[in-house]
PDB file of C-alpha atoms in Angstrom:
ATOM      1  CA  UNK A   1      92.476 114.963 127.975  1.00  0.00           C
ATOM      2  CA  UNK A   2      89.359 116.298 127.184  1.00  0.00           C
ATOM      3  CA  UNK A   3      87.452 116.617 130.904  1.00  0.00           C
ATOM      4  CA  UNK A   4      83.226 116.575 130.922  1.00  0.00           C
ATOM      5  CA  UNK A   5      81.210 117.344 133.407  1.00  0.00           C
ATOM      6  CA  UNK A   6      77.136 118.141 133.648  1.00  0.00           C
ATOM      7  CA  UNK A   7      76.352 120.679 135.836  1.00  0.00           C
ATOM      8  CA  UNK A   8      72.719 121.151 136.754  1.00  0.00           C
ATOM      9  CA  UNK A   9      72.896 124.792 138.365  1.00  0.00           C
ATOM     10  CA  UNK A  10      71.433 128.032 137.549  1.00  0.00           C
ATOM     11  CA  UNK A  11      73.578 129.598 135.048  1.00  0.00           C
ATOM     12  CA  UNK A  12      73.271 132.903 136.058  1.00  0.00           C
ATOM     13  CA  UNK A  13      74.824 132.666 139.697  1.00  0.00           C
ATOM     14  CA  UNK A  14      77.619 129.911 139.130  1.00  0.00           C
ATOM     15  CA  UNK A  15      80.558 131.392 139.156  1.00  0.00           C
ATOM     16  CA  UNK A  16      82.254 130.059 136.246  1.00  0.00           C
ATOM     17  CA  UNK A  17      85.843 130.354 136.689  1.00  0.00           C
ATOM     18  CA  UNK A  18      86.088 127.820 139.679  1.00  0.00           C
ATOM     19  CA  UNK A  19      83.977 124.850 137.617  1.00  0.00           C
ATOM     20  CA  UNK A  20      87.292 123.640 136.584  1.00  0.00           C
ATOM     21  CA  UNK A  21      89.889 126.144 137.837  1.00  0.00           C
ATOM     22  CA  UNK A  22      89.848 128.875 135.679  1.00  0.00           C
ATOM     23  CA  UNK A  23      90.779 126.183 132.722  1.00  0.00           C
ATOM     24  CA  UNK A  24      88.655 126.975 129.685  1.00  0.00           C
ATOM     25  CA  UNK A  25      85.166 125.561 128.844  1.00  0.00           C
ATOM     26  CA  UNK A  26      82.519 125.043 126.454  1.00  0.00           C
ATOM     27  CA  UNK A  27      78.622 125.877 127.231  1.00  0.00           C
ATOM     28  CA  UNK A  28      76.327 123.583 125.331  1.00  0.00           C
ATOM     29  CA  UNK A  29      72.650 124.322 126.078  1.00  0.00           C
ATOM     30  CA  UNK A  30      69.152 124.620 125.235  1.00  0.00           C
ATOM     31  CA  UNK A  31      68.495 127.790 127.459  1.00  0.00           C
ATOM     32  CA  UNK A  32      65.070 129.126 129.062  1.00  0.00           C
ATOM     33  CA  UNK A  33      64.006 131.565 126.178  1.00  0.00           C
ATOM     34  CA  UNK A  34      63.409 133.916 129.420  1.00  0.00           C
ATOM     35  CA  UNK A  35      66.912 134.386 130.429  1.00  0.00           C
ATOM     36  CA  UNK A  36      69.048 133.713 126.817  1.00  0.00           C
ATOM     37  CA  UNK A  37      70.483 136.734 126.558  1.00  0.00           C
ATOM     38  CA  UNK A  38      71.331 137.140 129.930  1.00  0.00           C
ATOM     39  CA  UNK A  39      72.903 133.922 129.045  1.00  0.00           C
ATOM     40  CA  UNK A  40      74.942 135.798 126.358  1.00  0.00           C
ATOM     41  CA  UNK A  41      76.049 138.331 128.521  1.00  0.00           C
ATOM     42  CA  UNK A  42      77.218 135.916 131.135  1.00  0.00           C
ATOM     43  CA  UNK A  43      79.160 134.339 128.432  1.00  0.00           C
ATOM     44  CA  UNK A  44      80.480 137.586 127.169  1.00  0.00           C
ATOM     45  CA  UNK A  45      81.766 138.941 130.782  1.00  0.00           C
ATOM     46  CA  UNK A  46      83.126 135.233 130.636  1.00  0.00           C
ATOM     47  CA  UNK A  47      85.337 135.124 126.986  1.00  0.00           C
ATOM     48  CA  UNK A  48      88.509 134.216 128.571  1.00  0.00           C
ATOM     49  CA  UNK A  49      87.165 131.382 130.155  1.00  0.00           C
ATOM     50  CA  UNK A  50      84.671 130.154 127.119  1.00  0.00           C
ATOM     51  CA  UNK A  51      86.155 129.468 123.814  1.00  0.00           C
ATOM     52  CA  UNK A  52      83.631 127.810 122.183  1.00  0.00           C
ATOM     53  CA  UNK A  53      79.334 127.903 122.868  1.00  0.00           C
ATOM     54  CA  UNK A  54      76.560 126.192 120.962  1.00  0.00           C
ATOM     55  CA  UNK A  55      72.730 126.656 122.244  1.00  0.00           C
ATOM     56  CA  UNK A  56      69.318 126.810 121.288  1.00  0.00           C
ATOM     57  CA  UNK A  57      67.452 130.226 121.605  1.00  0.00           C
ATOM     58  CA  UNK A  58      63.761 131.339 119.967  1.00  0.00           C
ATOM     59  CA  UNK A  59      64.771 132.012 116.682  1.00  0.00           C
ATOM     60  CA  UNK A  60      64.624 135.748 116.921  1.00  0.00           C
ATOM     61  CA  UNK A  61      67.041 136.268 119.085  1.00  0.00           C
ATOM     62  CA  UNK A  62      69.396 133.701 117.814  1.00  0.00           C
ATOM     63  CA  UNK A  63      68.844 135.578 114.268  1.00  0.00           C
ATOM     64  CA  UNK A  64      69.729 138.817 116.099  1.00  0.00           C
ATOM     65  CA  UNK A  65      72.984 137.477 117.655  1.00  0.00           C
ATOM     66  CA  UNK A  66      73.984 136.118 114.443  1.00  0.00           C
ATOM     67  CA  UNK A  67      72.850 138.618 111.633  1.00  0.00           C
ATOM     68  CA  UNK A  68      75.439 141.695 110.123  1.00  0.00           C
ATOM     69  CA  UNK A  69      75.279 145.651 110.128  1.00  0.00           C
ATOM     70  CA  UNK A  70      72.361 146.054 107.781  1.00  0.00           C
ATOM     71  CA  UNK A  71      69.283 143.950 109.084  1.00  0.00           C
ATOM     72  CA  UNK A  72      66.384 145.644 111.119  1.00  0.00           C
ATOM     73  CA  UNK A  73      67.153 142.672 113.271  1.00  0.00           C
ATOM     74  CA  UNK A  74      70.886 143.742 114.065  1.00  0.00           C
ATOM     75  CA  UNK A  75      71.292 145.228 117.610  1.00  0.00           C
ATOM     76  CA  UNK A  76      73.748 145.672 120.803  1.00  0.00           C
ATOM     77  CA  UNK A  77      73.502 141.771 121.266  1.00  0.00           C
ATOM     78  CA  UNK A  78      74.674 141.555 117.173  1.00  0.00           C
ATOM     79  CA  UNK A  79      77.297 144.047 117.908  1.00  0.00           C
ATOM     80  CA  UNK A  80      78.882 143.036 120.989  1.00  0.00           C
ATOM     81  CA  UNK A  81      78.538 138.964 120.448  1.00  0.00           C
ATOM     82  CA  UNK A  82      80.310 139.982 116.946  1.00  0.00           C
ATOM     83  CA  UNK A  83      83.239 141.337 118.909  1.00  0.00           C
ATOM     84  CA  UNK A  84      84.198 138.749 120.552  1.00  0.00           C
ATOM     85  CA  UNK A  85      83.068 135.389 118.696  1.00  0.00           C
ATOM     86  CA  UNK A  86      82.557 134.192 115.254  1.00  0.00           C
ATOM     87  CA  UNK A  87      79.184 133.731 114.894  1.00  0.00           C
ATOM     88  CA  UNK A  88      77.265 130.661 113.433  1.00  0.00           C
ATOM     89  CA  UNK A  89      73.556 130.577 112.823  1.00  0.00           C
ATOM     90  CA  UNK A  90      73.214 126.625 112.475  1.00  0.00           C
ATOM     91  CA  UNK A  91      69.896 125.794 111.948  1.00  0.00           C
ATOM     92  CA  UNK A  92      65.611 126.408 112.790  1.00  0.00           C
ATOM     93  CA  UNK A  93      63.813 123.742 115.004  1.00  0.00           C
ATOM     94  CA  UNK A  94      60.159 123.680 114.314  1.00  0.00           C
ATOM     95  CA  UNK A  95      57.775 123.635 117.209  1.00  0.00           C
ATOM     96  CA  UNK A  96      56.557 120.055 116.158  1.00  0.00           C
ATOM     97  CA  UNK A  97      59.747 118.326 117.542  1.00  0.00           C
ATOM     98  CA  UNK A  98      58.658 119.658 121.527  1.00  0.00           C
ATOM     99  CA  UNK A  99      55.852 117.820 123.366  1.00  0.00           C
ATOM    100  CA  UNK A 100      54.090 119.896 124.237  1.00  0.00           C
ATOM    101  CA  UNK A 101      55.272 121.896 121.369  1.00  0.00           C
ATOM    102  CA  UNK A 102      56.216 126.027 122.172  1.00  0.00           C
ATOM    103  CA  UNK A 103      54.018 128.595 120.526  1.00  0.00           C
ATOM    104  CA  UNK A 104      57.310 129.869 118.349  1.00  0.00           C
ATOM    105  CA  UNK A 105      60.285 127.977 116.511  1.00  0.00           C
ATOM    106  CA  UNK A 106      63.997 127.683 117.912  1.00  0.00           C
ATOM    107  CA  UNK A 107      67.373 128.476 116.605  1.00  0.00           C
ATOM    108  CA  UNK A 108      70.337 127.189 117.292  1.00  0.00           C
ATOM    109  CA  UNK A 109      73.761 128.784 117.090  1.00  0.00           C
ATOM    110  CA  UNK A 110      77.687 128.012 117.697  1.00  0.00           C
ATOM    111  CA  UNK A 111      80.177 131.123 118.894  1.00  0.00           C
ATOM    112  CA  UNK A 112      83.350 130.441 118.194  1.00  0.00           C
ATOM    113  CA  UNK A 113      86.311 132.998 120.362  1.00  0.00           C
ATOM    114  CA  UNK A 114      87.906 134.794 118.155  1.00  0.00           C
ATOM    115  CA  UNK A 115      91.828 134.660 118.553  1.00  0.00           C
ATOM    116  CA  UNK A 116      91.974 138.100 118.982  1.00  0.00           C
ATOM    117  CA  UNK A 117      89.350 138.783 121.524  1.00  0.00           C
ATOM    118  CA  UNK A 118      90.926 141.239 123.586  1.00  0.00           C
ATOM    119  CA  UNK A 119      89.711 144.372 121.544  1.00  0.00           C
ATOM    120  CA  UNK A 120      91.996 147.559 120.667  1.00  0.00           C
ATOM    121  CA  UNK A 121      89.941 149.630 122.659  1.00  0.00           C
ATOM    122  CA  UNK A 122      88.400 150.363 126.447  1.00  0.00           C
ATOM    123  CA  UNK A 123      86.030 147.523 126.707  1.00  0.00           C
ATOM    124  CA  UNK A 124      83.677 149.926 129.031  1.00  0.00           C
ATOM    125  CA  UNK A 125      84.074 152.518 126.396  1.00  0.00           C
ATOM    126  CA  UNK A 126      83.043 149.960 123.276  1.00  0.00           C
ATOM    127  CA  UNK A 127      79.773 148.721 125.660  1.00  0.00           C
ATOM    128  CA  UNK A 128      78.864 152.660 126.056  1.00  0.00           C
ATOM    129  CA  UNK A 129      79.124 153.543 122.652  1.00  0.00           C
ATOM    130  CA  UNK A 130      77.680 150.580 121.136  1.00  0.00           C
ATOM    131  CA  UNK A 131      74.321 150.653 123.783  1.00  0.00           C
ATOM    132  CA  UNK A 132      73.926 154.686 123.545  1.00  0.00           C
ATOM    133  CA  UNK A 133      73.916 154.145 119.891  1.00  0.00           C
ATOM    134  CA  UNK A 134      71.655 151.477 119.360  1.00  0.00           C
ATOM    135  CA  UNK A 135      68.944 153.148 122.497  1.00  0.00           C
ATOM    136  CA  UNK A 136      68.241 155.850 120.025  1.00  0.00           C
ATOM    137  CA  UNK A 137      68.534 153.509 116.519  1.00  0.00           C
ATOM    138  CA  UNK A 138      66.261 156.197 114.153  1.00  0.00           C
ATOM    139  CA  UNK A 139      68.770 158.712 114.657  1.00  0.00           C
ATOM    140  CA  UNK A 140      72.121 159.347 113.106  1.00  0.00           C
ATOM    141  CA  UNK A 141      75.411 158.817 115.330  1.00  0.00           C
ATOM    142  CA  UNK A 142      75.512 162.587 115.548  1.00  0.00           C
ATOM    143  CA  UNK A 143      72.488 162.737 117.174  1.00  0.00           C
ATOM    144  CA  UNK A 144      72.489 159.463 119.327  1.00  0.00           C
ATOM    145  CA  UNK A 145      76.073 160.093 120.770  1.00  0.00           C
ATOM    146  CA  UNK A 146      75.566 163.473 121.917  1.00  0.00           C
ATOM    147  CA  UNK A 147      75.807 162.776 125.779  1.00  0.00           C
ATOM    148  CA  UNK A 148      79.603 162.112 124.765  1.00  0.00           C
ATOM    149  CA  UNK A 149      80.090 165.601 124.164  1.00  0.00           C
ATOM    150  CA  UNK A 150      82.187 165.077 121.285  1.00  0.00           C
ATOM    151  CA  UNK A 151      84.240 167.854 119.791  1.00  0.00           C
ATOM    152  CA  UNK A 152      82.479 169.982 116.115  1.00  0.00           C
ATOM    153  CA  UNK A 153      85.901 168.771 114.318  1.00  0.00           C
ATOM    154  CA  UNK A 154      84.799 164.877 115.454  1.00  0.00           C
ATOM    155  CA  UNK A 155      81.455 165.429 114.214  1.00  0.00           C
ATOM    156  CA  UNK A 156      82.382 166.310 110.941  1.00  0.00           C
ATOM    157  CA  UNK A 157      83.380 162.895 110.195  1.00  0.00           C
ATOM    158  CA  UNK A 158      81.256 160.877 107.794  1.00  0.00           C
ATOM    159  CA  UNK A 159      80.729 157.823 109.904  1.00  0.00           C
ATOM    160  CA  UNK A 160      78.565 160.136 112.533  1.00  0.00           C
ATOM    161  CA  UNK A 161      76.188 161.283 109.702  1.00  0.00           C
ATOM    162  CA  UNK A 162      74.567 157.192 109.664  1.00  0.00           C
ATOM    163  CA  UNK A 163      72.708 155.280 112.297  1.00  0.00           C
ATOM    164  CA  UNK A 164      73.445 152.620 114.568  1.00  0.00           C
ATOM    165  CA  UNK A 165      72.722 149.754 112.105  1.00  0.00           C
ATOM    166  CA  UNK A 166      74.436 150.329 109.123  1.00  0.00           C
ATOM    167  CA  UNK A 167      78.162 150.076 110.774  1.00  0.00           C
ATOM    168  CA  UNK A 168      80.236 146.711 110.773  1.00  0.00           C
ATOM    169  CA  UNK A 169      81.453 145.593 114.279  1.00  0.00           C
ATOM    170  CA  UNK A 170      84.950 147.136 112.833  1.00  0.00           C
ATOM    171  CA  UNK A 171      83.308 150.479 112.468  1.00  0.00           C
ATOM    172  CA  UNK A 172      82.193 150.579 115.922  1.00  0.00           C
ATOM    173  CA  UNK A 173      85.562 149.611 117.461  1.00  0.00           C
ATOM    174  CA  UNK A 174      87.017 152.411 114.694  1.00  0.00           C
ATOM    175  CA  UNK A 175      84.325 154.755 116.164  1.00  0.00           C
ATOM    176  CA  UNK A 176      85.440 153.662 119.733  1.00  0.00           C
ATOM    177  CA  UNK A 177      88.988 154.867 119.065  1.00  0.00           C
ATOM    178  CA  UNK A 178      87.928 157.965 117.516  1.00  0.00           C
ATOM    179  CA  UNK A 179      85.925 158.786 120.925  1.00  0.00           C
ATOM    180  CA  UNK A 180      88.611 157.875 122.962  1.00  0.00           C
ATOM    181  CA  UNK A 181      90.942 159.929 121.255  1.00  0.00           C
ATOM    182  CA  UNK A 182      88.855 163.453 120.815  1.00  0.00           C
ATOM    183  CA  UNK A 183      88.274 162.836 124.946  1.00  0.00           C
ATOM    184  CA  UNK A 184      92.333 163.369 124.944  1.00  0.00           C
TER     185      UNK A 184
END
């Protein structure tokens, strides 16, 4: 049976495992543009627990979560939302459907768990290389990875000669493995 419950609580402190005992749940929301992707993130350090979200954001970010390797608009929250969830940009809401109405326009989007969410990789590791990459965008992976240390023979590898934005979610769990493995 399919169990639903409101909760009016802030987000960001509830600990969401003991809302109904570590049994999985959906998060269906119009969030405070403020704190969405903290939202996100919550969500994120939450996967086991949340197979399926659907919520409105300002469009940019909810264009950011949703859009592939590629787009100026493509980030960390692209990459690591990507990782973990099917991603569904659903539709725009105009500003004329608020009273009062907000000064920019809405989007609204539906993550979907992917089955295989647990990632072939060191989670911590993924987060690191994905965030270090993207901090420094302009610059190739050679150059934005440095603090890894990584070894001349690694380097010489094509996918280290382009920049954060032009590799596929796959590529940066491929690029994951290939750290973790030149650390051995």
């Amino acid at each position: 049976t399919l169990t639903k419950r409101i909760i009016a609580q802030d987000f960001l402190k509830i600990d969401l495992s003991t809302i109904f005992n570590r049994k999985p749940l959906a998060i269906i929301g119009n969030f405070p543009y403020n704190i969405s992707t903290q939202i996100v993130f919550k969500t994120l350090e939450n996967k086991h627990l949340i197979p399926e979200f659907c919520g409105m954001f300002q469009k940019e970010v909810a264009q950011r979560i949703a859009k592939k390797s590629g787009s100026k608009v493509y980030g960390i929250l692209s990459v690591l939302t990507q990782a973990f969830y099917h991603v569904e940009y659903l539709f725009t809401v105009p500003p004329t459907v608020f009273h009062p109405p907000p000064k920019v326009e809405s989007g609204v989007i539906r993550l979907i768990r992917k089955e295989a969410y647990i990632l072939p990789v060191s989670e911590s590791l993924f987060y690191r290389v994905v965030k270090t990459a993207f901090n420094q965008r302009r610059k190739t992976l050679r150059n934005s990875l440095k603090t890894f240390n990584l070894s001349d023979k690694l380097l010489e590898d094509a996918i280290f000669a382009q920049r954060a934005e032009q590799l596929s979610v796959e590529q940066f769990i491929n690029l994951t493995q290939k750290i973790a493995n030149d650390a051995i």
